[in-house]
């Protein structure tokens, strides 16, 4: 989203009482109320938003000037007082308290300053993980395998039992791609070792050691900002301008029409068209001498505009990978960790077999990727960097997993997601000339505005009322709440959203 630091603010506040809701919105949402789950409140979480100044306020602007003397800070929206942020609420440097439905770009799992995580930080037995950051690939802690079993393998995608940690989402995608390339060449060699020519030529970026291979991705995709991840990213020019990237195939991602139930045949035809394009591109690149070794796809194109496809499309993609003996990389960096009402979004697809690799980060606190056994490299140092992750983050994730399971937060996301989606659908019914295409999977929800200017005004207006949401694509706002988000928080959002949309009528 464009920088917001120079935009003026009013101090209008929306009422937080349920009686202030529009009658249509209120009645439908109440009928869709979610069953109760065991979500325990976070200590010190505010009862409601509170806006005291424009956002960014005087203190944020002062801090911005200071930061600008050190680095480019055009992306900064406001500065945060993380010590005073709690649960679902974020507090900025000017003491404004906002209900946060964007959560550090979808990366806060169980809220700010969760007491369980604060307790983990204070346990003497965990200090070594926080003080020391070992080079995990060569000098892992003695309890490393046990920690991986308690955390990442305890929530592994069905049918997957191997995992590699990494630091962030982009490097997770990068190294998952490397696993696809390694496995493809290993199959080609039929078990034989690399030749001397391959070993010498690869050092100088020359074939045959550096083969001309490719990974197919999708228009509108976002897989990260490092160079390999950029090769499969096609969402915004700002991500890719001036960087050399390989000429790899990019297929059309389905553009579904909403409401889905009214366009079943049209959407099936659109997905068939895109699957046919994938098949054609694989054949074209094979003839070019640049074979496709795998397909990289997001369950939902989040940065690209929250673009969805049906299980039929993803099942078709897996069929194509099997027909061509290539890999399927599912990028769950933003969609993983329970937000969609299942722990992994691809669980909604009923795939005939597990994916080949699944990348993760954000709410998982650590980066990394799961992989099937045939994608494990035979040599050390092939999937490697100094740290390959951080045991401190895995220690925190261990507690997050406990909270998710003990409070049934996957079910909470399914229930709250239904409530949020219904509220967005109600909004588009009430304001048809302003918003449209309400959609979501669990709590990972979005809605389109009729143009980008109105969308941007709505984001600013919501912030004035103490609601923090994110943008994506050209015209959408996206909701990315924590896993402990509840109906009462949704009602606060919808009160303010109704007020903002009413001002655009």
Short mmCIF file of C-alpha atoms in Angstrom, two decimals:
data_model
loop_
_atom_site.label_atom_id
_atom_site.label_comp_id
_atom_site.label_asym_id
_atom_site.label_seq_id
_atom_site.Cartn_x
_atom_site.Cartn_y
_atom_site.Cartn_z
CA UNK A 1 0.00 0.00 0.00
CA UNK A 2 1.19 3.52 -0.67
CA UNK A 3 2.72 5.50 2.19
CA UNK A 4 0.09 7.06 4.43
CA UNK A 5 2.33 9.36 6.42
CA UNK A 6 1.35 12.59 4.66
CA UNK A 7 -2.40 12.00 4.71
CA UNK A 8 -4.47 14.12 7.11
CA UNK A 9 -6.87 12.55 9.55
CA UNK A 10 -10.13 13.50 11.15
CA UNK A 11 -10.96 12.29 14.64
CA UNK A 12 -14.42 10.92 13.94
CA UNK A 13 -15.29 7.96 16.10
CA UNK A 14 -17.87 5.28 15.49
CA UNK A 15 -20.02 4.03 18.34
CA UNK A 16 -19.23 0.53 19.55
CA UNK A 17 -22.62 -0.46 20.87
CA UNK A 18 -24.53 -3.12 18.96
CA UNK A 19 -27.62 -0.93 18.85
CA UNK A 20 -25.81 1.36 16.40
CA UNK A 21 -25.62 -1.30 13.68
CA UNK A 22 -27.80 -1.13 10.63
CA UNK A 23 -30.82 -3.40 11.14
CA UNK A 24 -30.16 -5.61 8.11
CA UNK A 25 -26.49 -6.13 8.98
CA UNK A 26 -27.26 -6.87 12.61
CA UNK A 27 -30.01 -9.40 12.07
CA UNK A 28 -28.21 -11.53 9.48
CA UNK A 29 -24.96 -11.64 11.42
CA UNK A 30 -26.69 -12.70 14.59
CA UNK A 31 -28.27 -15.66 12.80
CA UNK A 32 -24.80 -16.70 11.64
CA UNK A 33 -23.30 -16.43 15.13
CA UNK A 34 -20.39 -18.83 15.71
CA UNK A 35 -20.51 -21.61 18.29
CA UNK A 36 -18.44 -20.94 21.38
CA UNK A 37 -14.89 -22.27 21.58
CA UNK A 38 -12.36 -22.15 24.38
CA UNK A 39 -10.68 -18.85 23.44
CA UNK A 40 -9.28 -17.29 26.59
CA UNK A 41 -8.92 -13.49 26.72
CA UNK A 42 -5.46 -11.94 26.66
CA UNK A 43 -4.43 -9.96 29.73
CA UNK A 44 -4.80 -6.20 29.32
CA UNK A 45 -6.55 -6.37 25.96
CA UNK A 46 -8.49 -3.10 25.47
CA UNK A 47 -12.27 -3.20 25.31
CA UNK A 48 -12.43 -0.98 22.23
CA UNK A 49 -10.34 1.15 19.90
CA UNK A 50 -9.31 4.62 21.05
CA UNK A 51 -8.03 7.29 18.64
CA UNK A 52 -6.44 10.39 20.19
CA UNK A 53 -4.53 11.92 17.28
CA UNK A 54 -4.22 11.75 13.55
CA UNK A 55 -2.45 8.60 12.39
CA UNK A 56 0.46 8.93 11.97
CA UNK A 57 0.54 11.31 14.94
CA UNK A 58 3.17 13.79 16.11
CA UNK A 59 5.39 11.20 17.78
CA UNK A 60 5.27 8.85 14.79
CA UNK A 61 6.20 11.73 12.48
CA UNK A 62 9.12 12.66 14.72
CA UNK A 63 10.34 9.05 14.73
CA UNK A 64 9.89 8.90 10.98
CA UNK A 65 12.14 11.90 10.46
CA UNK A 66 14.76 10.22 12.61
CA UNK A 67 14.54 6.95 10.67
CA UNK A 68 14.66 8.78 7.35
CA UNK A 69 18.10 10.08 8.29
CA UNK A 70 19.27 6.45 8.28
CA UNK A 71 17.31 4.65 5.55
CA UNK A 72 14.46 4.91 3.07
CA UNK A 73 11.25 4.79 5.10
CA UNK A 74 8.57 5.42 2.47
CA UNK A 75 6.79 2.20 3.43
CA UNK A 76 6.38 3.15 7.11
CA UNK A 77 2.77 3.84 8.07
CA UNK A 78 3.12 4.50 11.81
CA UNK A 79 5.39 3.53 14.69
CA UNK A 80 4.20 1.03 17.29
CA UNK A 81 4.50 0.75 21.04
CA UNK A 82 4.73 -3.02 21.20
CA UNK A 83 4.97 -3.10 24.99
CA UNK A 84 1.47 -1.60 25.17
CA UNK A 85 -0.07 -3.69 22.39
CA UNK A 86 -2.18 -6.59 23.67
CA UNK A 87 -4.27 -9.34 22.16
CA UNK A 88 -6.04 -8.11 19.04
CA UNK A 89 -5.15 -4.46 19.63
CA UNK A 90 -2.08 -2.56 18.46
CA UNK A 91 -1.01 0.69 20.14
CA UNK A 92 0.97 3.25 18.20
CA UNK A 93 3.66 5.66 19.39
CA UNK A 94 0.99 8.37 19.97
CA UNK A 95 -1.10 6.12 22.24
CA UNK A 96 -3.76 5.43 19.59
CA UNK A 97 -5.27 1.99 20.12
CA UNK A 98 -6.41 0.14 17.00
CA UNK A 99 -8.21 -3.15 16.52
CA UNK A 100 -5.71 -4.94 14.31
CA UNK A 101 -7.12 -7.05 11.47
CA UNK A 102 -3.86 -6.95 9.51
CA UNK A 103 -1.52 -8.27 12.26
CA UNK A 104 1.92 -7.52 10.84
CA UNK A 105 0.92 -8.69 7.37
CA UNK A 106 -0.79 -11.85 8.68
CA UNK A 107 2.07 -12.92 10.94
CA UNK A 108 0.79 -12.65 14.55
CA UNK A 109 -0.71 -16.03 15.54
CA UNK A 110 -2.19 -15.61 19.03
CA UNK A 111 -2.16 -11.87 19.58
CA UNK A 112 0.27 -9.30 20.90
CA UNK A 113 2.06 -10.08 24.19
CA UNK A 114 0.21 -13.34 24.76
CA UNK A 115 0.83 -14.39 28.41
CA UNK A 116 1.85 -17.92 27.42
CA UNK A 117 4.55 -16.57 25.14
CA UNK A 118 5.71 -14.09 27.77
CA UNK A 119 6.09 -17.01 30.17
CA UNK A 120 8.13 -19.00 27.63
CA UNK A 121 10.56 -16.08 27.36
CA UNK A 122 11.12 -16.16 31.13
CA UNK A 123 11.79 -19.88 31.59
CA UNK A 124 15.45 -20.49 32.51
CA UNK A 125 15.60 -23.64 30.36
CA UNK A 126 14.76 -21.56 27.27
CA UNK A 127 17.38 -18.84 27.76
CA UNK A 128 19.99 -20.68 25.72
CA UNK A 129 17.68 -20.71 22.70
CA UNK A 130 17.17 -16.95 22.91
CA UNK A 131 20.72 -15.91 23.75
CA UNK A 132 22.55 -18.15 21.28
CA UNK A 133 21.64 -18.53 17.63
CA UNK A 134 23.35 -21.70 16.44
CA UNK A 135 24.24 -22.60 12.89
CA UNK A 136 21.54 -25.26 12.86
CA UNK A 137 22.78 -27.07 9.77
CA UNK A 138 26.10 -27.94 11.40
CA UNK A 139 25.80 -27.32 15.18
CA UNK A 140 22.14 -27.87 16.22
CA UNK A 141 21.09 -27.97 19.89
CA UNK A 142 20.95 -31.40 21.45
CA UNK A 143 17.14 -31.25 21.68
CA UNK A 144 16.60 -30.05 18.11
CA UNK A 145 14.99 -33.22 16.70
CA UNK A 146 12.67 -33.40 19.71
CA UNK A 147 11.65 -29.76 19.25
CA UNK A 148 10.88 -30.30 15.57
CA UNK A 149 8.67 -33.27 16.44
CA UNK A 150 6.77 -31.25 19.07
CA UNK A 151 6.24 -28.27 16.81
CA UNK A 152 6.51 -28.44 13.04
CA UNK A 153 5.93 -32.17 12.70
CA UNK A 154 3.07 -32.05 15.21
CA UNK A 155 1.14 -29.87 12.76
CA UNK A 156 2.61 -31.15 9.50
CA UNK A 157 0.34 -31.33 6.43
CA UNK A 158 -1.29 -34.78 6.17
CA UNK A 159 1.07 -37.31 4.67
CA UNK A 160 4.22 -35.22 5.14
CA UNK A 161 6.85 -36.18 7.72
CA UNK A 162 10.01 -34.27 6.74
CA UNK A 163 10.73 -30.58 7.28
CA UNK A 164 13.51 -28.05 6.77
CA UNK A 165 13.56 -24.82 8.75
CA UNK A 166 14.46 -21.46 7.24
CA UNK A 167 14.40 -17.85 8.39
CA UNK A 168 11.61 -16.26 6.33
CA UNK A 169 8.99 -16.88 3.70
CA UNK A 170 11.05 -15.83 0.68
CA UNK A 171 14.03 -18.04 1.55
CA UNK A 172 11.61 -20.88 2.29
CA UNK A 173 10.27 -20.63 -1.26
CA UNK A 174 13.80 -20.26 -2.67
CA UNK A 175 15.01 -23.44 -1.01
CA UNK A 176 11.84 -25.37 -1.80
CA UNK A 177 12.51 -24.52 -5.45
CA UNK A 178 16.06 -25.80 -5.04
CA UNK A 179 14.67 -29.07 -3.71
CA UNK A 180 12.59 -29.41 -6.88
CA UNK A 181 15.61 -28.77 -9.10
CA UNK A 182 17.82 -31.19 -7.17
CA UNK A 183 15.24 -33.98 -7.33
CA UNK A 184 14.60 -33.41 -11.06
CA UNK A 185 18.28 -33.69 -11.94
CA UNK A 186 18.74 -36.68 -9.65
CA UNK A 187 15.97 -38.49 -11.55
CA UNK A 188 17.61 -37.60 -14.84
CA UNK A 189 20.93 -39.03 -13.70
CA UNK A 190 19.25 -42.25 -12.62
CA UNK A 191 21.24 -42.47 -9.41
CA UNK A 192 24.61 -41.68 -10.97
CA UNK A 193 26.75 -38.92 -9.42
CA UNK A 194 27.24 -35.58 -11.19
CA UNK A 195 29.89 -35.62 -13.91
CA UNK A 196 33.18 -33.74 -13.65
CA UNK A 197 31.94 -31.41 -16.36
CA UNK A 198 28.80 -30.60 -14.37
CA UNK A 199 30.84 -29.93 -11.25
CA UNK A 200 33.24 -27.57 -13.00
CA UNK A 201 30.75 -25.74 -15.24
CA UNK A 202 28.23 -24.93 -12.52
CA UNK A 203 30.77 -22.78 -10.67
CA UNK A 204 30.80 -20.43 -13.68
CA UNK A 205 27.00 -20.51 -14.18
CA UNK A 206 27.39 -22.59 -17.32
CA UNK A 207 25.64 -25.75 -18.54
CA UNK A 208 25.55 -28.63 -18.06
CA UNK A 209 26.17 -28.00 -14.36
CA UNK A 210 23.85 -24.97 -14.39
CA UNK A 211 20.98 -26.37 -16.49
CA UNK A 212 18.34 -24.27 -18.20
CA UNK A 213 15.35 -25.36 -16.13
CA UNK A 214 12.21 -23.50 -15.05
CA UNK A 215 9.37 -23.42 -12.56
CA UNK A 216 5.89 -22.48 -13.70
CA UNK A 217 3.99 -19.94 -11.66
CA UNK A 218 0.91 -17.74 -12.07
CA UNK A 219 0.11 -14.20 -13.06
CA UNK A 220 -0.77 -12.25 -9.92
CA UNK A 221 1.38 -14.51 -7.72
CA UNK A 222 3.57 -13.33 -4.89
CA UNK A 223 6.21 -15.67 -3.48
CA UNK A 224 8.76 -13.27 -2.00
CA UNK A 225 11.32 -10.59 -2.81
CA UNK A 226 14.59 -12.51 -3.03
CA UNK A 227 15.82 -13.23 -6.54
CA UNK A 228 14.62 -16.81 -6.92
CA UNK A 229 11.27 -16.02 -5.32
CA UNK A 230 10.92 -13.01 -7.61
CA UNK A 231 11.20 -15.32 -10.60
CA UNK A 232 7.80 -16.76 -9.64
CA UNK A 233 6.31 -13.44 -8.43
CA UNK A 234 4.06 -11.48 -10.82
CA UNK A 235 1.92 -9.14 -8.73
CA UNK A 236 3.38 -5.60 -8.65
CA UNK A 237 6.07 -3.77 -10.59
CA UNK A 238 7.64 -2.35 -7.42
CA UNK A 239 8.69 -5.86 -6.44
CA UNK A 240 10.58 -6.61 -9.65
CA UNK A 241 11.72 -3.37 -11.28
CA UNK A 242 15.43 -3.32 -12.25
CA UNK A 243 16.13 -6.91 -11.22
CA UNK A 244 17.23 -9.56 -13.73
CA UNK A 245 15.08 -12.66 -13.43
CA UNK A 246 14.91 -15.84 -15.51
CA UNK A 247 12.32 -16.08 -18.25
CA UNK A 248 10.08 -18.73 -16.71
CA UNK A 249 6.48 -19.51 -17.68
CA UNK A 250 3.59 -17.73 -15.96
CA UNK A 251 0.07 -19.06 -16.52
CA UNK A 252 -3.23 -17.32 -15.94
CA UNK A 253 -4.74 -17.82 -12.50
CA UNK A 254 -8.55 -18.24 -12.54
CA UNK A 255 -10.61 -15.07 -12.28
CA UNK A 256 -13.72 -16.31 -10.54
CA UNK A 257 -17.05 -14.54 -10.70
CA UNK A 258 -19.05 -13.91 -7.54
CA UNK A 259 -21.26 -15.01 -5.95
CA UNK A 260 -19.80 -18.42 -6.71
CA UNK A 261 -23.14 -20.22 -6.56
CA UNK A 262 -24.47 -18.07 -9.41
CA UNK A 263 -21.56 -18.74 -11.77
CA UNK A 264 -20.72 -22.40 -11.32
CA UNK A 265 -20.51 -23.22 -15.04
CA UNK A 266 -18.66 -20.03 -15.93
CA UNK A 267 -16.09 -20.55 -13.19
CA UNK A 268 -15.54 -24.18 -14.15
CA UNK A 269 -14.89 -23.08 -17.73
CA UNK A 270 -12.43 -20.45 -16.50
CA UNK A 271 -10.52 -22.99 -14.43
CA UNK A 272 -10.46 -25.41 -17.35
CA UNK A 273 -9.02 -22.62 -19.52
CA UNK A 274 -6.25 -21.96 -17.01
CA UNK A 275 -5.41 -25.65 -16.62
CA UNK A 276 -5.18 -25.98 -20.41
CA UNK A 277 -2.82 -22.99 -20.44
CA UNK A 278 -0.61 -24.70 -17.84
CA UNK A 279 -0.41 -27.81 -20.00
CA UNK A 280 0.41 -25.76 -23.09
CA UNK A 281 3.17 -23.81 -21.33
CA UNK A 282 4.81 -26.98 -20.04
CA UNK A 283 4.88 -28.33 -23.58
CA UNK A 284 6.16 -25.03 -25.02
CA UNK A 285 8.99 -24.76 -22.51
CA UNK A 286 9.94 -28.39 -23.05
CA UNK A 287 10.36 -27.64 -26.76
CA UNK A 288 12.36 -24.50 -25.90
CA UNK A 289 14.86 -26.65 -24.02
CA UNK A 290 13.87 -25.04 -20.73
CA UNK A 291 11.87 -27.83 -19.09
CA UNK A 292 9.44 -27.08 -16.27
CA UNK A 293 10.49 -29.02 -13.16
CA UNK A 294 7.67 -27.86 -10.91
CA UNK A 295 4.62 -25.67 -10.39
CA UNK A 296 4.54 -23.03 -7.63
CA UNK A 297 1.12 -21.87 -6.48
CA UNK A 298 -0.51 -20.09 -3.54
CA UNK A 299 -3.79 -21.47 -2.16
CA UNK A 300 -5.03 -17.87 -2.34
CA UNK A 301 -3.15 -15.15 -4.21
CA UNK A 302 -3.01 -12.85 -1.20
CA UNK A 303 -0.77 -9.98 -2.29
CA UNK A 304 -2.19 -10.24 -5.80
CA UNK A 305 -5.72 -9.40 -4.63
CA UNK A 306 -6.99 -12.37 -2.59
CA UNK A 307 -7.71 -14.33 -5.73
CA UNK A 308 -9.33 -17.71 -5.11
CA UNK A 309 -9.75 -20.91 -7.09
CA UNK A 310 -11.81 -24.02 -6.32
CA UNK A 311 -10.48 -27.42 -5.22
CA UNK A 312 -11.13 -28.63 -8.78
CA UNK A 313 -8.43 -26.31 -10.09
CA UNK A 314 -5.80 -27.39 -7.58
CA UNK A 315 -6.64 -31.06 -8.06
CA UNK A 316 -6.12 -30.45 -11.77
CA UNK A 317 -2.73 -28.89 -11.11
CA UNK A 318 -1.64 -31.93 -9.14
CA UNK A 319 -2.81 -34.17 -11.97
CA UNK A 320 -0.68 -32.16 -14.39
CA UNK A 321 2.41 -32.50 -12.20
CA UNK A 322 1.89 -36.26 -12.06
CA UNK A 323 1.38 -36.51 -15.82
CA UNK A 324 4.68 -34.72 -16.38
CA UNK A 325 6.68 -36.17 -13.45
CA UNK A 326 7.33 -32.73 -11.98
CA UNK A 327 6.90 -31.25 -8.51
CA UNK A 328 4.10 -29.26 -6.87
CA UNK A 329 5.18 -26.45 -4.53
CA UNK A 330 2.33 -25.05 -2.47
CA UNK A 331 3.24 -21.73 -0.89
CA UNK A 332 1.39 -21.54 2.44
CA UNK A 333 3.42 -18.65 3.87
CA UNK A 334 0.31 -16.50 4.37
CA UNK A 335 -2.41 -19.15 4.34
CA UNK A 336 -0.89 -21.67 6.78
CA UNK A 337 -1.33 -21.98 10.55
CA UNK A 338 -5.10 -22.34 10.95
CA UNK A 339 -6.37 -19.04 9.49
CA UNK A 340 -8.53 -20.74 6.87
CA UNK A 341 -10.35 -23.02 9.30
CA UNK A 342 -7.97 -25.92 8.65
CA UNK A 343 -4.35 -25.86 9.69
CA UNK A 344 -3.23 -25.80 6.06
CA UNK A 345 -5.33 -24.22 3.33
CA UNK A 346 -4.61 -27.04 0.88
CA UNK A 347 -6.45 -29.42 3.22
CA UNK A 348 -9.64 -27.90 1.79
CA UNK A 349 -8.84 -29.38 -1.64
CA UNK A 350 -9.05 -33.14 -0.92
CA UNK A 351 -5.90 -33.84 -2.93
CA UNK A 352 -5.36 -37.44 -3.93
CA UNK A 353 -1.87 -37.39 -2.43
CA UNK A 354 0.23 -34.92 -0.44
CA UNK A 355 1.94 -32.02 -2.22
CA UNK A 356 5.65 -32.38 -2.93
CA UNK A 357 6.74 -29.30 -0.98
CA UNK A 358 4.83 -26.87 1.26
CA UNK A 359 6.50 -23.61 2.29
CA UNK A 360 5.52 -21.74 5.46
CA UNK A 361 6.43 -18.69 7.57
CA UNK A 362 4.47 -15.73 9.06
CA UNK A 363 2.09 -17.12 11.73
CA UNK A 364 4.36 -20.16 12.03
CA UNK A 365 6.99 -17.76 13.46
CA UNK A 366 9.76 -19.62 11.68
CA UNK A 367 10.18 -20.16 7.96
CA UNK A 368 10.73 -23.47 6.27
CA UNK A 369 9.17 -26.08 4.05
CA UNK A 370 7.81 -29.58 4.33
CA UNK A 371 8.74 -32.08 1.62
CA UNK A 372 8.11 -35.61 0.53
CA UNK A 373 10.90 -38.13 1.03
CA UNK A 374 12.02 -38.09 -2.61
CA UNK A 375 12.78 -34.37 -2.31
CA UNK A 376 15.37 -34.82 0.46
CA UNK A 377 18.83 -34.01 -0.99
CA UNK A 378 21.40 -36.77 -0.63
CA UNK A 379 24.31 -34.43 0.15
CA UNK A 380 24.78 -31.95 2.95
CA UNK A 381 25.10 -28.20 2.26
CA UNK A 382 22.67 -28.31 -0.68
CA UNK A 383 19.74 -26.83 1.25
CA UNK A 384 21.74 -24.67 3.62
CA UNK A 385 22.70 -21.29 5.00
CA UNK A 386 24.42 -20.25 8.23
CA UNK A 387 21.34 -20.46 10.44
CA UNK A 388 18.62 -22.31 8.48
CA UNK A 389 16.12 -20.98 10.98
CA UNK A 390 16.13 -19.94 14.61
CA UNK A 391 15.51 -22.29 17.57
CA UNK A 392 14.14 -19.35 19.60
CA UNK A 393 11.26 -19.01 17.13
CA UNK A 394 10.62 -22.75 17.26
CA UNK A 395 10.53 -22.54 21.07
CA UNK A 396 7.83 -19.89 20.80
CA UNK A 397 6.02 -21.93 18.15
CA UNK A 398 5.91 -24.89 20.52
CA UNK A 399 3.77 -22.82 22.89
CA UNK A 400 1.67 -21.44 20.03
CA UNK A 401 0.85 -25.00 18.95
CA UNK A 402 -0.18 -25.86 22.51
CA UNK A 403 -2.51 -22.85 22.64
CA UNK A 404 -4.00 -23.65 19.23
CA UNK A 405 -4.79 -27.19 20.31
CA UNK A 406 -5.95 -26.48 23.86
CA UNK A 407 -8.26 -23.63 22.81
CA UNK A 408 -9.43 -25.29 19.58
CA UNK A 409 -8.38 -22.28 17.55
CA UNK A 410 -8.63 -24.03 14.19
CA UNK A 411 -12.35 -24.43 14.82
CA UNK A 412 -12.47 -20.85 16.06
CA UNK A 413 -11.13 -19.68 12.71
CA UNK A 414 -13.70 -21.72 10.82
CA UNK A 415 -16.52 -20.26 12.91
CA UNK A 416 -15.26 -16.68 12.97
CA UNK A 417 -14.49 -16.92 9.28
CA UNK A 418 -18.11 -17.78 8.56
CA UNK A 419 -19.21 -14.82 10.66
CA UNK A 420 -16.78 -12.42 8.95
CA UNK A 421 -17.69 -13.60 5.47
CA UNK A 422 -21.40 -13.22 6.18
CA UNK A 423 -20.82 -9.71 7.46
CA UNK A 424 -18.92 -8.79 4.29
CA UNK A 425 -21.69 -10.25 2.14
CA UNK A 426 -24.22 -8.23 4.09
CA UNK A 427 -22.14 -5.11 3.48
CA UNK A 428 -22.09 -5.62 -0.29
CA UNK A 429 -25.86 -6.16 -0.25
CA UNK A 430 -26.37 -2.92 1.65
CA UNK A 431 -23.79 -0.91 -0.35
CA UNK A 432 -23.88 -2.38 -3.88
CA UNK A 433 -22.39 0.69 -5.50
CA UNK A 434 -19.39 0.69 -3.17
CA UNK A 435 -18.24 -2.88 -2.44
CA UNK A 436 -18.55 -6.27 -4.13
CA UNK A 437 -17.03 -9.75 -4.40
CA UNK A 438 -16.99 -10.62 -0.69
CA UNK A 439 -14.97 -13.80 -0.35
CA UNK A 440 -12.88 -15.79 2.04
CA UNK A 441 -11.64 -19.09 3.36
CA UNK A 442 -12.02 -19.22 7.12
CA UNK A 443 -10.92 -15.90 8.60
CA UNK A 444 -8.77 -15.05 5.59
CA UNK A 445 -11.34 -12.69 4.06
CA UNK A 446 -11.51 -9.80 1.64
CA UNK A 447 -13.87 -7.55 -0.28
CA UNK A 448 -13.41 -5.39 -3.37
CA UNK A 449 -14.20 -1.71 -3.78
CA UNK A 450 -15.31 -0.33 -7.12
CA UNK A 451 -12.00 1.48 -7.58
CA UNK A 452 -8.64 1.85 -5.89
CA UNK A 453 -9.19 5.47 -4.80
CA UNK A 454 -12.29 4.55 -2.79
CA UNK A 455 -10.51 1.51 -1.32
CA UNK A 456 -7.61 3.68 -0.16
CA UNK A 457 -9.98 6.27 1.35
CA UNK A 458 -11.80 3.49 3.19
CA UNK A 459 -8.57 2.18 4.72
CA UNK A 460 -7.73 5.66 6.01
CA UNK A 461 -11.27 6.24 7.26
CA UNK A 462 -11.24 2.93 9.12
CA UNK A 463 -7.94 3.85 10.72
CA UNK A 464 -9.42 7.14 11.92
CA UNK A 465 -12.01 5.04 13.71
CA UNK A 466 -9.43 2.72 15.24
CA UNK A 467 -9.53 -0.17 12.76
CA UNK A 468 -6.37 -1.40 11.04
CA UNK A 469 -6.83 -3.44 7.84
CA UNK A 470 -4.61 -4.17 4.84
CA UNK A 471 -4.89 -3.72 1.12
CA UNK A 472 -4.15 -6.19 -1.66
CA UNK A 473 -4.37 -6.14 -5.42
CA UNK A 474 -5.83 -3.03 -7.00
CA UNK A 475 -9.15 -2.66 -5.20
CA UNK A 476 -9.40 -5.10 -2.27
CA UNK A 477 -9.04 -4.82 1.47
CA UNK A 478 -7.95 -7.97 3.26
CA UNK A 479 -8.67 -9.13 6.78
CA UNK A 480 -5.97 -11.12 8.57
CA UNK A 481 -7.01 -11.39 12.23
CA UNK A 482 -5.25 -13.37 14.93
CA UNK A 483 -6.33 -16.90 15.78
CA UNK A 484 -7.88 -15.59 19.03
CA UNK A 485 -10.13 -13.12 17.20
CA UNK A 486 -13.73 -13.40 18.40
CA UNK A 487 -17.25 -12.34 17.49
CA UNK A 488 -17.02 -9.26 19.72
CA UNK A 489 -14.01 -8.06 17.73
CA UNK A 490 -15.81 -8.69 14.45
CA UNK A 491 -18.76 -6.61 15.68
CA UNK A 492 -16.45 -3.67 16.45
CA UNK A 493 -15.06 -3.91 12.92
CA UNK A 494 -18.47 -4.14 11.26
CA UNK A 495 -19.81 -1.17 13.22
CA UNK A 496 -17.00 0.99 11.87
CA UNK A 497 -17.08 -0.56 8.40
CA UNK A 498 -20.79 0.20 8.10
CA UNK A 499 -20.13 3.78 9.13
CA UNK A 500 -17.37 4.21 6.56
CA UNK A 501 -19.37 2.66 3.73
CA UNK A 502 -22.36 4.85 4.59
CA UNK A 503 -20.19 7.91 4.06
CA UNK A 504 -19.47 6.78 0.46
CA UNK A 505 -23.13 6.34 -0.57
#
